[in-house]
mmCIF file of C-alpha atoms and ligand atoms in Angstrom:
data_model
loop_
_atom_site.group_PDB
_atom_site.id
_atom_site.type_symbol
_atom_site.label_atom_id
_atom_site.label_comp_id
_atom_site.label_asym_id
_atom_site.label_seq_id
_atom_site.Cartn_x
_atom_site.Cartn_y
_atom_site.Cartn_z
ATOM 1 C CA MET A 912 -0.067 0.138 -0.018
ATOM 2 C CA GLN A 913 2.750 2.490 1.035
ATOM 3 C CA VAL A 914 4.683 1.668 -2.206
ATOM 4 C CA VAL A 915 1.616 2.343 -4.332
ATOM 5 C CA ARG A 916 0.969 5.559 -2.571
ATOM 6 C CA ALA A 917 4.592 6.524 -3.115
ATOM 7 C CA ARG A 918 4.219 5.649 -6.885
ATOM 8 C CA ILE A 919 1.045 7.998 -7.063
ATOM 9 C CA GLY A 920 2.858 10.634 -5.193
ATOM 10 C CA ALA A 921 6.062 10.688 -7.173
ATOM 11 C CA THR A 922 4.044 10.547 -10.461
ATOM 12 C CA ALA A 923 1.622 13.281 -9.504
ATOM 13 C CA ARG A 924 4.640 15.562 -8.377
ATOM 14 C CA ALA A 925 6.344 15.065 -11.727
ATOM 15 C CA ALA A 926 3.087 15.881 -13.526
ATOM 16 C CA GLY A 927 2.538 18.868 -11.540
ATOM 17 C CA ARG A 928 -0.551 17.427 -9.726
ATOM 18 C CA GLU A 929 -1.587 17.152 -6.115
ATOM 19 C CA SER A 930 -1.387 13.607 -4.878
ATOM 20 C CA GLY A 931 -4.703 14.364 -2.922
ATOM 21 C CA ASP A 932 -6.487 14.764 -6.190
ATOM 22 C CA ILE A 933 -5.900 11.045 -7.100
ATOM 23 C CA ALA A 934 -7.991 8.576 -5.065
ATOM 24 C CA LEU A 935 -6.512 5.106 -4.570
ATOM 25 C CA LEU A 936 -9.221 2.360 -5.159
ATOM 26 C CA ALA A 937 -7.805 -1.144 -3.797
ATOM 27 C CA VAL A 938 -9.237 -3.780 -5.869
ATOM 28 C CA SER A 939 -9.716 -6.785 -3.475
ATOM 29 C CA LYS A 940 -11.444 -9.191 -5.981
ATOM 30 C CA THR A 941 -10.423 -12.840 -5.078
ATOM 31 C CA PHE A 942 -8.788 -11.670 -1.781
ATOM 32 C CA ALA A 943 -10.518 -12.634 1.524
ATOM 33 C CA ALA A 944 -12.169 -10.041 3.893
ATOM 34 C CA GLU A 945 -9.112 -10.441 6.150
ATOM 35 C CA ALA A 946 -6.940 -8.734 3.494
ATOM 36 C CA VAL A 947 -9.357 -5.953 3.188
ATOM 37 C CA ARG A 948 -9.426 -5.702 6.926
ATOM 38 C CA ALA A 949 -5.503 -5.374 6.981
ATOM 39 C CA ALA A 950 -5.690 -2.831 4.197
ATOM 40 C CA TYR A 951 -8.311 -0.774 6.269
ATOM 41 C CA ALA A 952 -5.821 -0.951 9.304
ATOM 42 C CA ALA A 953 -3.238 0.540 6.907
ATOM 43 C CA GLY A 954 -5.494 3.362 6.217
ATOM 44 C CA GLN A 955 -7.216 2.236 3.016
ATOM 45 C CA ARG A 956 -11.131 3.086 2.871
ATOM 46 C CA GLU A 957 -12.223 2.522 -0.929
ATOM 47 C CA PHE A 958 -12.391 -0.934 -2.207
ATOM 48 C CA GLY A 959 -13.176 -2.337 -5.564
ATOM 49 C CA GLU A 960 -14.947 -5.520 -6.620
ATOM 50 C CA ASN A 961 -15.617 -7.413 -9.777
ATOM 51 C CA TYR A 962 -18.059 -10.270 -8.827
ATOM 52 C CA VAL A 963 -21.338 -9.595 -7.312
ATOM 53 C CA GLN A 964 -21.532 -12.779 -5.151
ATOM 54 C CA GLU A 965 -18.080 -12.576 -3.777
ATOM 55 C CA ALA A 966 -18.483 -8.947 -3.068
ATOM 56 C CA LEU A 967 -21.774 -9.310 -1.200
ATOM 57 C CA GLU A 968 -20.100 -11.753 1.168
ATOM 58 C CA LYS A 969 -17.173 -9.492 1.954
ATOM 59 C CA ILE A 970 -19.460 -6.443 2.379
ATOM 60 C CA ALA A 971 -21.316 -8.340 4.911
ATOM 61 C CA ALA A 972 -18.477 -9.604 6.665
ATOM 62 C CA LEU A 973 -16.942 -6.049 6.946
ATOM 63 C CA SER A 974 -20.036 -4.252 7.810
ATOM 64 C CA ASP A 975 -18.415 -2.950 10.904
ATOM 65 C CA LEU A 976 -16.125 -0.867 8.998
ATOM 66 C CA PRO A 977 -16.859 2.435 7.318
ATOM 67 C CA LEU A 978 -15.853 1.237 3.884
ATOM 68 C CA VAL A 979 -16.784 2.655 0.600
ATOM 69 C CA TRP A 980 -17.500 -0.020 -2.096
ATOM 70 C CA HIS A 981 -16.928 0.418 -5.738
ATOM 71 C CA PHE A 982 -18.454 -2.069 -8.286
ATOM 72 C CA ILE A 983 -15.782 -2.253 -11.302
ATOM 73 C CA GLY A 984 -16.885 -5.578 -13.155
ATOM 74 C CA PRO A 985 -19.154 -6.444 -15.876
ATOM 75 C CA ILE A 986 -22.902 -5.862 -14.990
ATOM 76 C CA GLN A 987 -25.440 -8.730 -15.668
ATOM 77 C CA SER A 988 -29.042 -7.463 -15.666
ATOM 78 C CA ASN A 989 -30.014 -9.914 -12.836
ATOM 79 C CA LYS A 990 -27.418 -8.409 -10.660
ATOM 80 C CA THR A 991 -28.363 -4.675 -10.879
ATOM 81 C CA ARG A 992 -30.616 -4.742 -7.681
ATOM 82 C CA ALA A 993 -27.811 -6.373 -5.503
ATOM 83 C CA ILE A 994 -25.432 -3.737 -6.877
ATOM 84 C CA ALA A 995 -27.615 -0.896 -6.394
ATOM 85 C CA GLU A 996 -28.454 -1.816 -2.821
ATOM 86 C CA ASN A 997 -24.913 -2.695 -1.703
ATOM 87 C CA PHE A 998 -22.338 -0.342 -3.541
ATOM 88 C CA ASP A 999 -21.500 3.375 -3.388
ATOM 89 C CA TRP A 1000 -20.093 3.495 -6.898
ATOM 90 C CA VAL A 1001 -20.409 1.731 -10.125
ATOM 91 C CA HIS A 1002 -17.597 2.225 -12.667
ATOM 92 C CA SER A 1003 -18.614 -0.049 -15.450
ATOM 93 C CA VAL A 1004 -22.006 1.224 -16.809
ATOM 94 C CA ALA A 1005 -21.906 0.929 -20.567
ATOM 95 C CA ARG A 1006 -25.680 0.472 -21.479
ATOM 96 C CA GLU A 1007 -28.644 2.646 -20.783
ATOM 97 C CA LYS A 1008 -30.845 -0.363 -19.999
ATOM 98 C CA ILE A 1009 -28.538 -1.200 -17.026
ATOM 99 C CA ALA A 1010 -28.446 2.320 -15.797
ATOM 100 C CA GLN A 1011 -32.191 2.481 -15.852
ATOM 101 C CA ARG A 1012 -32.313 -0.860 -13.661
ATOM 102 C CA LEU A 1013 -29.766 0.584 -11.259
ATOM 103 C CA ALA A 1014 -31.763 3.758 -10.953
ATOM 104 C CA ASP A 1015 -34.980 1.747 -10.389
ATOM 105 C CA ALA A 1016 -33.355 -0.245 -7.662
ATOM 106 C CA ARG A 1017 -31.285 2.274 -5.796
ATOM 107 C CA PRO A 1018 -32.996 2.556 -2.396
ATOM 108 C CA GLY A 1019 -34.565 5.910 -1.587
ATOM 109 C CA GLY A 1020 -32.922 6.143 1.759
ATOM 110 C CA ARG A 1021 -29.239 5.998 0.388
ATOM 111 C CA GLU A 1022 -27.184 8.675 -1.374
ATOM 112 C CA PRO A 1023 -27.545 8.652 -5.101
ATOM 113 C CA LEU A 1024 -25.471 5.897 -6.723
ATOM 114 C CA ASN A 1025 -22.140 7.380 -8.096
ATOM 115 C CA VAL A 1026 -21.798 6.236 -11.762
ATOM 116 C CA CYS A 1027 -18.980 6.044 -14.317
ATOM 117 C CA LEU A 1028 -19.488 5.101 -18.038
ATOM 118 C CA GLN A 1029 -17.083 2.597 -19.130
ATOM 119 C CA VAL A 1030 -15.486 3.457 -22.487
ATOM 120 C CA ASN A 1031 -13.702 1.147 -24.781
ATOM 121 C CA VAL A 1032 -10.715 3.215 -25.568
ATOM 122 C CA SER A 1033 -8.765 0.333 -27.146
ATOM 123 C CA GLY A 1034 -11.198 -0.440 -29.887
ATOM 124 C CA GLU A 1035 -11.252 -4.160 -29.900
ATOM 125 C CA ALA A 1036 -14.667 -5.773 -30.522
ATOM 126 C CA SER A 1037 -14.105 -8.266 -27.597
ATOM 127 C CA LYS A 1038 -13.630 -5.387 -24.862
ATOM 128 C CA SER A 1039 -16.751 -4.099 -23.029
ATOM 129 C CA GLY A 1040 -17.488 -0.507 -22.737
ATOM 130 C CA VAL A 1041 -19.266 1.934 -24.821
ATOM 131 C CA ALA A 1042 -17.720 3.220 -28.176
ATOM 132 C CA PRO A 1043 -16.207 6.685 -27.816
ATOM 133 C CA GLU A 1044 -18.638 8.145 -30.242
ATOM 134 C CA ALA A 1045 -21.646 6.754 -28.197
ATOM 135 C CA VAL A 1046 -20.419 8.182 -25.060
ATOM 136 C CA ARG A 1047 -22.365 11.447 -25.359
ATOM 137 C CA PRO A 1048 -25.909 10.029 -25.890
ATOM 138 C CA LEU A 1049 -25.411 7.580 -23.112
ATOM 139 C CA ALA A 1050 -24.162 10.359 -20.798
ATOM 140 C CA GLU A 1051 -27.411 12.360 -21.664
ATOM 141 C CA ALA A 1052 -29.551 9.349 -20.871
ATOM 142 C CA VAL A 1053 -27.776 8.520 -17.600
ATOM 143 C CA ARG A 1054 -27.779 12.097 -16.374
ATOM 144 C CA ALA A 1055 -31.618 12.264 -16.678
ATOM 145 C CA LEU A 1056 -32.057 9.267 -14.366
ATOM 146 C CA PRO A 1057 -33.050 9.621 -10.726
ATOM 147 C CA ARG A 1058 -31.083 8.183 -8.004
ATOM 148 C CA LEU A 1059 -27.875 8.181 -10.003
ATOM 149 C CA ARG A 1060 -25.118 10.707 -9.973
ATOM 150 C CA LEU A 1061 -22.998 10.739 -13.076
ATOM 151 C CA ARG A 1062 -19.410 11.337 -12.053
ATOM 152 C CA GLY A 1063 -17.335 10.693 -15.096
ATOM 153 C CA LEU A 1064 -15.533 7.889 -17.284
ATOM 154 C CA MET A 1065 -13.748 4.802 -16.625
ATOM 155 C CA ALA A 1066 -11.516 2.615 -19.106
ATOM 156 C CA ILE A 1067 -9.680 -0.749 -18.858
ATOM 157 C CA PRO A 1068 -7.171 -0.324 -21.618
ATOM 158 C CA GLU A 1069 -5.575 -3.404 -23.341
ATOM 159 C CA PRO A 1070 -2.564 -4.311 -21.442
ATOM 160 C CA ALA A 1071 0.345 -2.670 -23.060
ATOM 161 C CA LEU A 1072 4.016 -2.398 -22.107
ATOM 162 C CA ASP A 1073 4.548 0.708 -24.298
ATOM 163 C CA VAL A 1074 4.273 3.614 -21.870
ATOM 164 C CA ALA A 1075 3.589 5.908 -24.943
ATOM 165 C CA LEU A 1076 0.637 3.807 -25.826
ATOM 166 C CA GLN A 1077 -0.708 3.622 -22.360
ATOM 167 C CA ARG A 1078 -0.655 7.302 -22.187
ATOM 168 C CA ARG A 1079 -2.306 7.793 -25.579
ATOM 169 C CA ARG A 1080 -5.110 5.650 -24.369
ATOM 170 C CA CYS A 1081 -5.517 7.417 -21.084
ATOM 171 C CA ALA A 1082 -5.274 10.871 -22.879
ATOM 172 C CA GLY A 1083 -8.231 9.628 -25.097
ATOM 173 C CA LEU A 1084 -10.273 9.043 -22.013
ATOM 174 C CA ARG A 1085 -9.301 12.506 -20.627
ATOM 175 C CA GLN A 1086 -10.268 14.177 -23.920
ATOM 176 C CA LEU A 1087 -13.667 12.515 -23.977
ATOM 177 C CA LEU A 1088 -14.191 13.847 -20.283
ATOM 178 C CA ALA A 1089 -13.168 17.316 -21.366
ATOM 179 C CA GLN A 1090 -15.630 17.159 -24.289
ATOM 180 C CA LEU A 1091 -18.449 16.331 -22.063
ATOM 181 C CA ASN A 1092 -17.610 19.068 -19.652
ATOM 182 C CA ALA A 1093 -17.346 21.577 -22.346
ATOM 183 C CA ALA A 1094 -20.878 20.455 -23.034
ATOM 184 C CA GLY A 1095 -21.827 21.404 -19.636
ATOM 185 C CA PHE A 1096 -21.852 17.902 -17.903
ATOM 186 C CA GLY A 1097 -19.729 19.008 -14.771
ATOM 187 C CA LEU A 1098 -18.010 15.653 -14.326
ATOM 188 C CA ASP A 1099 -15.076 15.267 -11.925
ATOM 189 C CA THR A 1100 -14.027 11.519 -12.295
ATOM 190 C CA LEU A 1101 -11.448 9.835 -14.411
ATOM 191 C CA SER A 1102 -11.228 6.204 -13.334
ATOM 192 C CA MET A 1103 -8.200 4.716 -15.218
ATOM 193 C CA GLY A 1104 -4.761 3.203 -14.189
ATOM 194 C CA MET A 1105 -4.146 -0.238 -12.888
ATOM 195 C CA SER A 1106 -0.993 -1.863 -11.388
ATOM 196 C CA GLN A 1107 0.771 -1.948 -14.975
ATOM 197 C CA ASP A 1108 -0.207 1.532 -16.081
ATOM 198 C CA LEU A 1109 -0.521 3.645 -12.965
ATOM 199 C CA GLU A 1110 2.015 6.271 -14.020
ATOM 200 C CA ALA A 1111 0.623 6.784 -17.428
ATOM 201 C CA ALA A 1112 -2.862 7.117 -15.987
ATOM 202 C CA VAL A 1113 -1.725 9.744 -13.265
ATOM 203 C CA THR A 1114 0.071 11.680 -15.802
ATOM 204 C CA GLU A 1115 -2.836 11.851 -18.061
ATOM 205 C CA GLY A 1116 -5.261 13.010 -15.356
ATOM 206 C CA ALA A 1117 -6.590 9.966 -13.513
ATOM 207 C CA THR A 1118 -8.703 10.894 -10.516
ATOM 208 C CA ILE A 1119 -9.373 7.327 -9.466
ATOM 209 C CA VAL A 1120 -6.651 4.493 -10.019
ATOM 210 C CA ARG A 1121 -7.855 0.875 -9.402
ATOM 211 C CA ILE A 1122 -4.966 -1.018 -7.944
ATOM 212 C CA GLY A 1123 -5.144 -4.722 -7.006
ATOM 213 C CA THR A 1124 -1.942 -6.780 -7.783
ATOM 214 C CA ALA A 1125 0.523 -4.067 -6.561
ATOM 215 C CA ILE A 1126 -1.369 -3.977 -3.233
ATOM 216 C CA PHE A 1127 -2.523 -7.595 -2.594
ATOM 217 C CA GLY A 1128 -0.174 -9.560 -4.694
ATOM 218 C CA GLU A 1129 -0.874 -11.732 -7.653
ATOM 219 C CA ARG A 1130 -4.232 -13.304 -7.838
ATOM 220 C CA LYS A 1131 -4.665 -17.167 -8.074
ATOM 221 C CA GLN A 1132 -6.161 -18.127 -11.533
ATOM 222 C CA ALA A 1133 -9.758 -18.015 -11.308
HETATM 223 C C1 PLP B 1939 -8.709 -6.443 -11.698
HETATM 224 C C2 PLP B 1939 -9.154 -5.108 -11.976
HETATM 225 C C3 PLP B 1939 -8.135 -4.012 -11.486
HETATM 226 C C4 PLP B 1939 -6.877 -4.171 -10.878
HETATM 227 O O1 PLP B 1939 -5.879 -4.736 -11.746
HETATM 228 P P1 PLP B 1939 -4.343 -4.932 -11.201
HETATM 229 O O2 PLP B 1939 -3.724 -5.028 -12.441
HETATM 230 O O3 PLP B 1939 -4.507 -6.163 -10.432
HETATM 231 O O4 PLP B 1939 -3.996 -3.779 -10.599
HETATM 232 C C5 PLP B 1939 -8.527 -2.764 -12.011
HETATM 233 N N1 PLP B 1939 -9.694 -2.583 -12.552
HETATM 234 C C6 PLP B 1939 -10.594 -3.481 -13.054
HETATM 235 C C7 PLP B 1939 -11.676 -3.279 -13.785
HETATM 236 C C8 PLP B 1939 -10.099 -4.877 -12.774
HETATM 237 O O5 PLP B 1939 -11.102 -5.857 -13.245
#
């Protein structure tokens, strides 16, 4: 955790940014509740999960702690209620129908659900996420839904060792956010950067980095 915080801090300084403007999301998928508890003891509050069933068990086991839970995985329609009822953020909204279901299921007694739209910045047909040219209409639709608060954009670029390529993809997401904000959306979140491309993402303006391996170690094969 301290190593990752130091990476964020050094990169932010080099880029002329404040490290306090970059939130660290600890991606705890496949790791037990006890690992989350240990990270909490080290000062971490925000955690990201990809699999609903696994996440619900952890959230229940850790309900004594004031944690902020982010859903970052693919969203199946039949899981929208569980997500809307148990998470504070969802980073992976890519379809209006899913957003509508999340809005319908968000309990009235809770804060609006914070939402990022997942954008396919790498262009492969296999990757989930909305195409860059379809971001604007989706953003309009999500902004109009009650119980959701549209916060920004998220991307999972194809893994690339070439830092220049990592930066181009992150810059693409930043530019899309800037276009939406020029159109009056008032979005504040760029969710990008994982263990391998943390530096590129911070340099290009990430406000949330999602880090698993560099905090918790290698995941076992699913
Ligand atoms: C697993 C995952 C991460 C963390 O990846 P690491 O390479 O382990 O840091 C971040 N974002 C998403 C969407 C993930 O699924």
